[in-house]
Amino acid sequence: MVDATQGWACGQIGTEYQAKDSILNPVTHKIAHGITGGLAGLATGGTQGALAGAFGSMVGETIAELRMGDVAAQTTELLNQGLSREKTREIMAERIQSVASEAQVLTAAAAMVAGLDVHTAHNASVVHTQNNFADTAMEGLLW
């Protein structure tokens, strides 16, 4: 129930962030994710869970977004090579999932180094990168 609610909230954050008249900027976008992840972590793991959840959601989302430029450049390169839109979309969907997975693993490693609950941080990263980063990136590929 907590993950489903957190996932829904991530989607709402992403929708607002992508809106032309959004009240979110890159910093407040991460803060919104941190609050959502922190509340989910609090619900499942108390105070320590709140810190790990906020950390995992913010770090995972930030790492994934930093890699988005690579995804956009690869998409353009594939199209310029003459690949069909359908094949490009298929390849880039896999790449987006790979970027999300990389962000999740790096977040877990960072949580371990920081002495946080690795499971809670990783779970928050999974929920946020799948329900915000990956979904938003995929929408961008559905031209």
PDB file of C-alpha atoms in Angstrom:
ATOM      1  CA  MET A   1       0.000   0.000   0.000  1.00  0.00           C
ATOM      2  CA  VAL A   2       2.812   2.408   0.892  1.00  0.00           C
ATOM      3  CA  ASP A   3       4.708   1.726  -2.363  1.00  0.00           C
ATOM      4  CA  ALA A   4       1.541   2.108  -4.433  1.00  0.00           C
ATOM      5  CA  THR A   5       0.711   5.441  -2.804  1.00  0.00           C
ATOM      6  CA  GLN A   6       4.317   6.597  -3.137  1.00  0.00           C
ATOM      7  CA  GLY A   7       4.318   5.555  -6.806  1.00  0.00           C
ATOM      8  CA  TRP A   8       1.126   7.485  -7.469  1.00  0.00           C
ATOM      9  CA  ALA A   9       2.576  10.577  -5.771  1.00  0.00           C
ATOM     10  CA  CYS A  10       5.755  10.272  -7.885  1.00  0.00           C
ATOM     11  CA  GLY A  11       3.652  10.261 -11.019  1.00  0.00           C
ATOM     12  CA  GLN A  12       1.868  13.398  -9.864  1.00  0.00           C
ATOM     13  CA  ILE A  13       5.194  15.105  -9.166  1.00  0.00           C
ATOM     14  CA  GLY A  14       6.390  14.165 -12.656  1.00  0.00           C
ATOM     15  CA  THR A  15       3.218  15.421 -14.286  1.00  0.00           C
ATOM     16  CA  GLU A  16       3.498  18.754 -12.497  1.00  0.00           C
ATOM     17  CA  TYR A  17       7.219  19.059 -13.238  1.00  0.00           C
ATOM     18  CA  GLN A  18       6.635  18.533 -16.979  1.00  0.00           C
ATOM     19  CA  ALA A  19       3.781  21.056 -17.166  1.00  0.00           C
ATOM     20  CA  LYS A  20       4.608  24.291 -19.013  1.00  0.00           C
ATOM     21  CA  ASP A  21       3.339  26.396 -16.105  1.00  0.00           C
ATOM     22  CA  SER A  22       4.832  24.138 -13.402  1.00  0.00           C
ATOM     23  CA  ILE A  23       5.417  25.472  -9.922  1.00  0.00           C
ATOM     24  CA  LEU A  24       8.359  23.043  -9.658  1.00  0.00           C
ATOM     25  CA  ASN A  25      11.916  23.790 -10.719  1.00  0.00           C
ATOM     26  CA  PRO A  26      14.788  21.261 -10.622  1.00  0.00           C
ATOM     27  CA  VAL A  27      15.429  21.900  -6.914  1.00  0.00           C
ATOM     28  CA  THR A  28      11.815  21.878  -5.711  1.00  0.00           C
ATOM     29  CA  HIS A  29      11.217  18.805  -7.886  1.00  0.00           C
ATOM     30  CA  LYS A  30      13.871  16.898  -5.881  1.00  0.00           C
ATOM     31  CA  ILE A  31      12.522  18.282  -2.607  1.00  0.00           C
ATOM     32  CA  ALA A  32       9.032  17.028  -3.517  1.00  0.00           C
ATOM     33  CA  HIS A  33      10.514  13.587  -4.169  1.00  0.00           C
ATOM     34  CA  GLY A  34      12.411  13.760  -0.889  1.00  0.00           C
ATOM     35  CA  ILE A  35       9.248  14.548   1.049  1.00  0.00           C
ATOM     36  CA  THR A  36       7.363  11.705  -0.651  1.00  0.00           C
ATOM     37  CA  GLY A  37      10.192   9.214  -0.104  1.00  0.00           C
ATOM     38  CA  GLY A  38      10.644  10.409   3.462  1.00  0.00           C
ATOM     39  CA  LEU A  39       6.972   9.947   4.304  1.00  0.00           C
ATOM     40  CA  ALA A  40       6.970   6.445   2.808  1.00  0.00           C
ATOM     41  CA  GLY A  41      10.146   5.604   4.704  1.00  0.00           C
ATOM     42  CA  LEU A  42       8.625   6.945   7.915  1.00  0.00           C
ATOM     43  CA  ALA A  43       5.569   4.751   7.422  1.00  0.00           C
ATOM     44  CA  THR A  44       7.687   1.633   6.978  1.00  0.00           C
ATOM     45  CA  GLY A  45      10.775   2.292   9.082  1.00  0.00           C
ATOM     46  CA  GLY A  46      10.292   5.138  11.523  1.00  0.00           C
ATOM     47  CA  THR A  47      12.732   8.024  11.751  1.00  0.00           C
ATOM     48  CA  GLN A  48      15.641   6.097  10.215  1.00  0.00           C
ATOM     49  CA  GLY A  49      13.363   4.978   7.409  1.00  0.00           C
ATOM     50  CA  ALA A  50      12.301   8.565   6.751  1.00  0.00           C
ATOM     51  CA  LEU A  51      15.895   9.672   6.291  1.00  0.00           C
ATOM     52  CA  ALA A  52      16.738   6.694   4.067  1.00  0.00           C
ATOM     53  CA  GLY A  53      13.549   7.118   2.027  1.00  0.00           C
ATOM     54  CA  ALA A  54      14.167  10.814   1.435  1.00  0.00           C
ATOM     55  CA  PHE A  55      17.789  10.118   0.530  1.00  0.00           C
ATOM     56  CA  GLY A  56      16.930   7.271  -1.825  1.00  0.00           C
ATOM     57  CA  SER A  57      14.232   9.138  -3.681  1.00  0.00           C
ATOM     58  CA  MET A  58      16.269  12.319  -4.147  1.00  0.00           C
ATOM     59  CA  VAL A  59      19.562  10.651  -5.038  1.00  0.00           C
ATOM     60  CA  GLY A  60      18.004   8.087  -7.383  1.00  0.00           C
ATOM     61  CA  GLU A  61      15.980  10.682  -9.235  1.00  0.00           C
ATOM     62  CA  THR A  62      18.962  13.060  -9.484  1.00  0.00           C
ATOM     63  CA  ILE A  63      21.327  10.409 -10.868  1.00  0.00           C
ATOM     64  CA  ALA A  64      18.749   9.267 -13.416  1.00  0.00           C
ATOM     65  CA  GLU A  65      18.044  12.818 -14.556  1.00  0.00           C
ATOM     66  CA  LEU A  66      21.737  13.573 -14.902  1.00  0.00           C
ATOM     67  CA  ARG A  67      21.974  10.639 -17.309  1.00  0.00           C
ATOM     68  CA  MET A  68      18.957  11.781 -19.340  1.00  0.00           C
ATOM     69  CA  GLY A  69      21.166  13.915 -21.585  1.00  0.00           C
ATOM     70  CA  ASP A  70      22.930  10.718 -22.672  1.00  0.00           C
ATOM     71  CA  VAL A  71      19.581   9.122 -23.501  1.00  0.00           C
ATOM     72  CA  ALA A  72      18.452  12.116 -25.561  1.00  0.00           C
ATOM     73  CA  ALA A  73      21.750  12.210 -27.455  1.00  0.00           C
ATOM     74  CA  GLN A  74      21.569   8.475 -28.176  1.00  0.00           C
ATOM     75  CA  THR A  75      18.010   8.846 -29.463  1.00  0.00           C
ATOM     76  CA  THR A  76      19.065  11.578 -31.890  1.00  0.00           C
ATOM     77  CA  GLU A  77      22.072   9.548 -33.007  1.00  0.00           C
ATOM     78  CA  LEU A  78      19.954   6.457 -33.749  1.00  0.00           C
ATOM     79  CA  LEU A  79      17.437   8.483 -35.731  1.00  0.00           C
ATOM     80  CA  ASN A  80      20.247  10.184 -37.663  1.00  0.00           C
ATOM     81  CA  GLN A  81      21.611   6.743 -38.551  1.00  0.00           C
ATOM     82  CA  GLY A  82      18.321   6.002 -40.278  1.00  0.00           C
ATOM     83  CA  LEU A  83      16.802   3.669 -37.704  1.00  0.00           C
ATOM     84  CA  SER A  84      13.013   3.659 -37.727  1.00  0.00           C
ATOM     85  CA  ARG A  85      11.159   5.485 -34.982  1.00  0.00           C
ATOM     86  CA  GLU A  86       9.720   2.189 -33.732  1.00  0.00           C
ATOM     87  CA  LYS A  87      13.133   0.492 -33.475  1.00  0.00           C
ATOM     88  CA  THR A  88      14.654   3.614 -31.900  1.00  0.00           C
ATOM     89  CA  ARG A  89      11.831   3.741 -29.351  1.00  0.00           C
ATOM     90  CA  GLU A  90      12.380   0.056 -28.519  1.00  0.00           C
ATOM     91  CA  ILE A  91      16.145   0.487 -28.040  1.00  0.00           C
ATOM     92  CA  MET A  92      15.742   3.656 -26.004  1.00  0.00           C
ATOM     93  CA  ALA A  93      13.067   2.115 -23.763  1.00  0.00           C
ATOM     94  CA  GLU A  94      15.641  -0.501 -22.791  1.00  0.00           C
ATOM     95  CA  ARG A  95      18.250   2.226 -22.285  1.00  0.00           C
ATOM     96  CA  ILE A  96      15.918   4.222 -20.039  1.00  0.00           C
ATOM     97  CA  GLN A  97      15.335   1.139 -17.883  1.00  0.00           C
ATOM     98  CA  SER A  98      19.092   0.614 -17.760  1.00  0.00           C
ATOM     99  CA  VAL A  99      19.646   4.207 -16.612  1.00  0.00           C
ATOM    100  CA  ALA A 100      16.972   3.780 -13.918  1.00  0.00           C
ATOM    101  CA  SER A 101      18.616   0.543 -12.752  1.00  0.00           C
ATOM    102  CA  GLU A 102      22.052   2.184 -12.627  1.00  0.00           C
ATOM    103  CA  ALA A 103      20.612   5.012 -10.540  1.00  0.00           C
ATOM    104  CA  GLN A 104      19.031   2.506  -8.159  1.00  0.00           C
ATOM    105  CA  VAL A 105      22.280   0.577  -7.645  1.00  0.00           C
ATOM    106  CA  LEU A 106      24.320   3.749  -7.165  1.00  0.00           C
ATOM    107  CA  THR A 107      21.756   5.019  -4.675  1.00  0.00           C
ATOM    108  CA  ALA A 108      21.989   1.799  -2.645  1.00  0.00           C
ATOM    109  CA  ALA A 109      25.790   2.066  -2.633  1.00  0.00           C
ATOM    110  CA  ALA A 110      25.646   5.705  -1.534  1.00  0.00           C
ATOM    111  CA  ALA A 111      23.185   4.819   1.246  1.00  0.00           C
ATOM    112  CA  MET A 112      25.525   2.094   2.455  1.00  0.00           C
ATOM    113  CA  VAL A 113      28.468   4.515   2.524  1.00  0.00           C
ATOM    114  CA  ALA A 114      26.289   7.075   4.363  1.00  0.00           C
ATOM    115  CA  GLY A 115      25.270   4.470   6.956  1.00  0.00           C
ATOM    116  CA  LEU A 116      21.580   4.579   6.037  1.00  0.00           C
ATOM    117  CA  ASP A 117      19.087   1.746   5.721  1.00  0.00           C
ATOM    118  CA  VAL A 118      20.092   0.433   2.294  1.00  0.00           C
ATOM    119  CA  HIS A 119      16.857  -1.482   1.697  1.00  0.00           C
ATOM    120  CA  THR A 120      14.656   1.553   2.351  1.00  0.00           C
ATOM    121  CA  ALA A 121      16.851   3.883   0.284  1.00  0.00           C
ATOM    122  CA  HIS A 122      16.986   1.410  -2.609  1.00  0.00           C
ATOM    123  CA  ASN A 123      13.234   0.825  -2.481  1.00  0.00           C
ATOM    124  CA  ALA A 124      12.561   4.576  -2.566  1.00  0.00           C
ATOM    125  CA  SER A 125      14.940   4.915  -5.506  1.00  0.00           C
ATOM    126  CA  VAL A 126      13.162   2.099  -7.371  1.00  0.00           C
ATOM    127  CA  VAL A 127       9.709   3.582  -6.802  1.00  0.00           C
ATOM    128  CA  HIS A 128      10.776   7.100  -7.768  1.00  0.00           C
ATOM    129  CA  THR A 129      12.908   6.264 -10.795  1.00  0.00           C
ATOM    130  CA  GLN A 130      10.245   3.918 -12.182  1.00  0.00           C
ATOM    131  CA  ASN A 131       7.211   6.098 -11.499  1.00  0.00           C
ATOM    132  CA  ASN A 132       8.764   9.440 -12.382  1.00  0.00           C
ATOM    133  CA  PHE A 133      12.009   9.288 -14.350  1.00  0.00           C
ATOM    134  CA  ALA A 134      11.295   6.220 -16.499  1.00  0.00           C
ATOM    135  CA  ASP A 135       7.648   7.087 -17.113  1.00  0.00           C
ATOM    136  CA  THR A 136       8.472  10.690 -18.024  1.00  0.00           C
ATOM    137  CA  ALA A 137      11.381   9.668 -20.238  1.00  0.00           C
ATOM    138  CA  MET A 138       9.207   7.107 -22.024  1.00  0.00           C
ATOM    139  CA  GLU A 139       6.512   9.723 -22.661  1.00  0.00           C
ATOM    140  CA  GLY A 140       9.209  11.788 -24.368  1.00  0.00           C
ATOM    141  CA  LEU A 141       9.896   8.856 -26.708  1.00  0.00           C
ATOM    142  CA  LEU A 142       6.264   8.458 -27.730  1.00  0.00           C
ATOM    143  CA  TRP A 143       6.458  11.058 -30.447  1.00  0.00           C
TER     144      TRP A 143
END
